[in-house]
PDB file of C-alpha atoms in Angstrom:
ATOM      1  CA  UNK T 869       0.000   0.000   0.000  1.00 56.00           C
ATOM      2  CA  UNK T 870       1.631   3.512  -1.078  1.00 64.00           C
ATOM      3  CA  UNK T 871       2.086   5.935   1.878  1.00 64.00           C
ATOM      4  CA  UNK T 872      -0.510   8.104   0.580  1.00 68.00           C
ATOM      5  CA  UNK T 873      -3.280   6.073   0.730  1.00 63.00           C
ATOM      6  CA  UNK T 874      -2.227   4.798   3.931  1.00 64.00           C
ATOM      7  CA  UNK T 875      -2.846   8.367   5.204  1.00 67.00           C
ATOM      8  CA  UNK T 876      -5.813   8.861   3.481  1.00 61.00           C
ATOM      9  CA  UNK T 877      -7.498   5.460   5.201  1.00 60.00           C
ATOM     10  CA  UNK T 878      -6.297   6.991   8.473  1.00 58.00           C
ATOM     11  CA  UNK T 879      -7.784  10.259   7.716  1.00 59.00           C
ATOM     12  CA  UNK T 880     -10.679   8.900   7.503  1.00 58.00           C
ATOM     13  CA  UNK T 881     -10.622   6.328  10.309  1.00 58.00           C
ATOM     14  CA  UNK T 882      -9.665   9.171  12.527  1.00 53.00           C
ATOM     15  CA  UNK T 883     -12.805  10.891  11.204  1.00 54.00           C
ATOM     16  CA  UNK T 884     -15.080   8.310  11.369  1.00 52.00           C
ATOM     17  CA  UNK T 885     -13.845   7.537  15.137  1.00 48.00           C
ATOM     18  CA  UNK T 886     -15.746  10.829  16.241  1.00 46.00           C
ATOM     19  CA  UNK T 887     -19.446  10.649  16.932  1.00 47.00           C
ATOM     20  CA  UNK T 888     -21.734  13.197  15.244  1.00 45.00           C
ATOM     21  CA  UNK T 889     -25.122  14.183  15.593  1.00 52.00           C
ATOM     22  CA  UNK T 890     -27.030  14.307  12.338  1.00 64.00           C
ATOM     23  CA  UNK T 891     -26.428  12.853   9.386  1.00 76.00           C
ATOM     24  CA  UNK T 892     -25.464  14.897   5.977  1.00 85.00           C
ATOM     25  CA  UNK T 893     -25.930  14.764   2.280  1.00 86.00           C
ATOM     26  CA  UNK T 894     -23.086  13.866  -0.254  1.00 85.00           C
ATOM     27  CA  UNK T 895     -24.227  17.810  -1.879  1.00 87.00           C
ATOM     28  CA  UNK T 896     -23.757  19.212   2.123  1.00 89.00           C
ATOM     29  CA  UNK T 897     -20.401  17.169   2.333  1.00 90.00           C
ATOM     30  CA  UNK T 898     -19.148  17.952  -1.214  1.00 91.00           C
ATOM     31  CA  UNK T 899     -20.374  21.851  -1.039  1.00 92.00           C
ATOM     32  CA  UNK T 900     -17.793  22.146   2.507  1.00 93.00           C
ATOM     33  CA  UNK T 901     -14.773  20.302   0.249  1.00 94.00           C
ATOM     34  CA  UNK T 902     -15.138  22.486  -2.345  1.00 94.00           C
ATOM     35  CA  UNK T 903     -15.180  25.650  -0.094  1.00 95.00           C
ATOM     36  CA  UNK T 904     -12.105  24.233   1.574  1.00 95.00           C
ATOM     37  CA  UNK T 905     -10.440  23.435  -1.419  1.00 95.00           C
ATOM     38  CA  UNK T 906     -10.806  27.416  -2.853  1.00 95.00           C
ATOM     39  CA  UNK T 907      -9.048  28.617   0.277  1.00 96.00           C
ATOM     40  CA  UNK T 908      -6.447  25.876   0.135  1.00 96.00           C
ATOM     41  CA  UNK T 909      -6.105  27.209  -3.954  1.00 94.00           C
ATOM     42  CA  UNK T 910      -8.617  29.631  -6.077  1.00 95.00           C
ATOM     43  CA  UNK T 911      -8.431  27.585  -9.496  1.00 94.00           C
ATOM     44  CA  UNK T 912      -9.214  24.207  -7.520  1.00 93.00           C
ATOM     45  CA  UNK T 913     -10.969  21.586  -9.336  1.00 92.00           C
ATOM     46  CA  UNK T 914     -12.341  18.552  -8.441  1.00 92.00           C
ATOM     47  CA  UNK T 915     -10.688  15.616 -10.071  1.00 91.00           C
ATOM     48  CA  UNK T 916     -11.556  12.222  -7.502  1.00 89.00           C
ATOM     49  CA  UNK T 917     -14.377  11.254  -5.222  1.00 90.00           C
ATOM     50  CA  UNK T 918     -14.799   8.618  -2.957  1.00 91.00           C
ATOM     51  CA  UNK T 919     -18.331   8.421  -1.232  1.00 88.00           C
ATOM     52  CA  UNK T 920     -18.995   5.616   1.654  1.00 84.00           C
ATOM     53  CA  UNK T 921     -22.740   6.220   2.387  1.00 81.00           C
ATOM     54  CA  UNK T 922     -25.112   4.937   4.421  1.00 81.00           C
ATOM     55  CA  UNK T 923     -27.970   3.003   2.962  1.00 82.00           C
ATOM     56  CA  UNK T 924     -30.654   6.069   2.849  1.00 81.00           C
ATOM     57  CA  UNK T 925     -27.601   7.825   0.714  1.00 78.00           C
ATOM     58  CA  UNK T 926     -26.660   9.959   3.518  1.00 81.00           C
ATOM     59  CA  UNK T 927     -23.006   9.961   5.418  1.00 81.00           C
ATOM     60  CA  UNK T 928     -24.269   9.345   8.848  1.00 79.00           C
ATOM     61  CA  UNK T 929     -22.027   7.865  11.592  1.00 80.00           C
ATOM     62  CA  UNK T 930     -19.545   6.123  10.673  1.00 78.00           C
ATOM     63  CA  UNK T 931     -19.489   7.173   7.147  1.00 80.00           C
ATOM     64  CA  UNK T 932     -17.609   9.835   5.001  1.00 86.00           C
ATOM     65  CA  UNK T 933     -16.497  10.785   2.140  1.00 90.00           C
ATOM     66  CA  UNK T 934     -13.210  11.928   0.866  1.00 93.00           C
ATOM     67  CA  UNK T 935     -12.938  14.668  -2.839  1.00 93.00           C
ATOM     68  CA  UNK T 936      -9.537  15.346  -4.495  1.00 93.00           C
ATOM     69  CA  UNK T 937      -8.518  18.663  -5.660  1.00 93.00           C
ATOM     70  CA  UNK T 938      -5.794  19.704  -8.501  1.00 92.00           C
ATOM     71  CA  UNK T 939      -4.699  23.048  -8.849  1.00 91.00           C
ATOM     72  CA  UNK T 940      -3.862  23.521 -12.705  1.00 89.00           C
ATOM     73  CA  UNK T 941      -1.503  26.677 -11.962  1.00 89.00           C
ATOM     74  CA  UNK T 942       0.627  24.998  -9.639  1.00 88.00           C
ATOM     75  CA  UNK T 943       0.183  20.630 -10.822  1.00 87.00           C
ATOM     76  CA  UNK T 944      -0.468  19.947  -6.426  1.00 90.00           C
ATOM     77  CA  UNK T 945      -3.050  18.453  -5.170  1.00 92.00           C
ATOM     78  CA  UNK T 946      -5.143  18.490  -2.176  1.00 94.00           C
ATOM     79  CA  UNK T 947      -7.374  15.373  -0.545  1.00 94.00           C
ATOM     80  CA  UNK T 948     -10.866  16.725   1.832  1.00 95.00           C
ATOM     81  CA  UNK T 949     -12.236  14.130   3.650  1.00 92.00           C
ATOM     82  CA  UNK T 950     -15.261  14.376   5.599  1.00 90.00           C
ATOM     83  CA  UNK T 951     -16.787  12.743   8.293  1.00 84.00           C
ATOM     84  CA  UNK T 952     -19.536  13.324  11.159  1.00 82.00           C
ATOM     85  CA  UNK T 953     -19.197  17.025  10.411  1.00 81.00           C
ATOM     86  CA  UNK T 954     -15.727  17.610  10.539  1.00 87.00           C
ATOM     87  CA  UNK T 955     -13.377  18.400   7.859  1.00 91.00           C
ATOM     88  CA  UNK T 956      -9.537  17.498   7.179  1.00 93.00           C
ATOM     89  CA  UNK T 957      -7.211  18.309   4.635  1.00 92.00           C
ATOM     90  CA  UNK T 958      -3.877  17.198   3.367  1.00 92.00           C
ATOM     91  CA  UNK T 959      -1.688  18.087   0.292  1.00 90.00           C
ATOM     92  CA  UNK T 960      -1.259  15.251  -2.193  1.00 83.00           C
ATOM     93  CA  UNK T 961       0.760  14.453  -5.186  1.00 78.00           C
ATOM     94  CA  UNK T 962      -0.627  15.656  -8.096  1.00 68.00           C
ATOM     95  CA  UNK T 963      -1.232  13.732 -11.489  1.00 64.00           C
ATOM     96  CA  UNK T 964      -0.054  14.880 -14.844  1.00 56.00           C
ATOM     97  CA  UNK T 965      -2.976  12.644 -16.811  1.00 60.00           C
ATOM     98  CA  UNK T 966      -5.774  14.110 -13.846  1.00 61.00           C
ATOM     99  CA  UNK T 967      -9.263  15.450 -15.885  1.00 65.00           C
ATOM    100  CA  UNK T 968     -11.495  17.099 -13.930  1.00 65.00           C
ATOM    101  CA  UNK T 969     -14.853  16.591 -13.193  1.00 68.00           C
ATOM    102  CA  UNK T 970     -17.845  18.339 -14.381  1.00 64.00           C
ATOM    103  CA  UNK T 971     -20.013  20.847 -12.419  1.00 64.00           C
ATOM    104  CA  UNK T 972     -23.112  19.367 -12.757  1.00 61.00           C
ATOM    105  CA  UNK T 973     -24.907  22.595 -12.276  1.00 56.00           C
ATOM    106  CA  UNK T 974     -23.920  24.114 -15.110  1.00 52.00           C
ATOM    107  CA  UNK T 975     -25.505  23.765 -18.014  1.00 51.00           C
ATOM    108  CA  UNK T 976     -23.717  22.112 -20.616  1.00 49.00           C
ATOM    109  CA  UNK T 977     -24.459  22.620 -24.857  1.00 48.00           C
ATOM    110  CA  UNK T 978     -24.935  19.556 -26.492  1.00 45.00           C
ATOM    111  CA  UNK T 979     -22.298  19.567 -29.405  1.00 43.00           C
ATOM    112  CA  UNK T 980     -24.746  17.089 -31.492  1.00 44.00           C
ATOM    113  CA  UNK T 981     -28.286  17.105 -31.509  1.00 46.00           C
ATOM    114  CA  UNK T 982     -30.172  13.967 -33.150  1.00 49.00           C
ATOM    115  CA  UNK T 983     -32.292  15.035 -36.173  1.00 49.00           C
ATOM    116  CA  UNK T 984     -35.742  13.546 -36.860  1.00 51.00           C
ATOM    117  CA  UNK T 985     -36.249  12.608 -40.598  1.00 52.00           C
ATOM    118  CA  UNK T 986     -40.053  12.137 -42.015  1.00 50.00           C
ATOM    119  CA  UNK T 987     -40.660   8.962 -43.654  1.00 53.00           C
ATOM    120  CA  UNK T 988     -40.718   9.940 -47.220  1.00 48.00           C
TER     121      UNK T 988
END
């Protein structure tokens, strides 16, 4: 096991350790990393996500989820992981072949729209 997922899994063991109260989306937990990950760097994007719900889809105790950030400017990385409402964050080593992944809120243009042709 490389040394950086080893500290991931403890991140997250550490995090799951603590008792919370209330249990929280995947959008409530994902909203927080992304706020964390624009102070840690502006041009953050979100490139990795690793989700361990509970079975009603929400991260309850015992259950958290960790995002990855790249920075484009600067090729670093950063790894949120959250768990029963509290937040961690560690630099990574970033990827050279990393893509990010889409906002779903915005709206995207389809590039090709299927055309319907009469029956002539």
């Amino acid at each position: 096991m490389s040394m950086t997922l080893a500290r991931v899994l403890v991140v997250l063991l550490v995090l799951v350790a603590v008792r919370g109260e209330a249990a929280e989306t995947v959008a409530g937990v994902a909203t927080k990393a992304r706020a964390e990950a624009k102070r840690w760097k502006a041009d953050a994007i979100l490139v990795e996500v690793q989700v361990h719900p509970q079975p009603d889809g929400t991260l309850g105790p015992g259950h958290g989820a960790s995002f990855k950030f790249l920075s484009p400017s600067t090729r670093q990385a950063l790894m949120v992981a959250i768990a029963e409402g509290k937040v961690m964050s560690m630099p990574m080593p970033g990827a050279q072949s990393t893509i990010a992944i889409h906002n779903r809120r915005r709206r995207r243009r389809a590039f090709w729209r299927p055309t319907m042709r009469s029956a002539a």
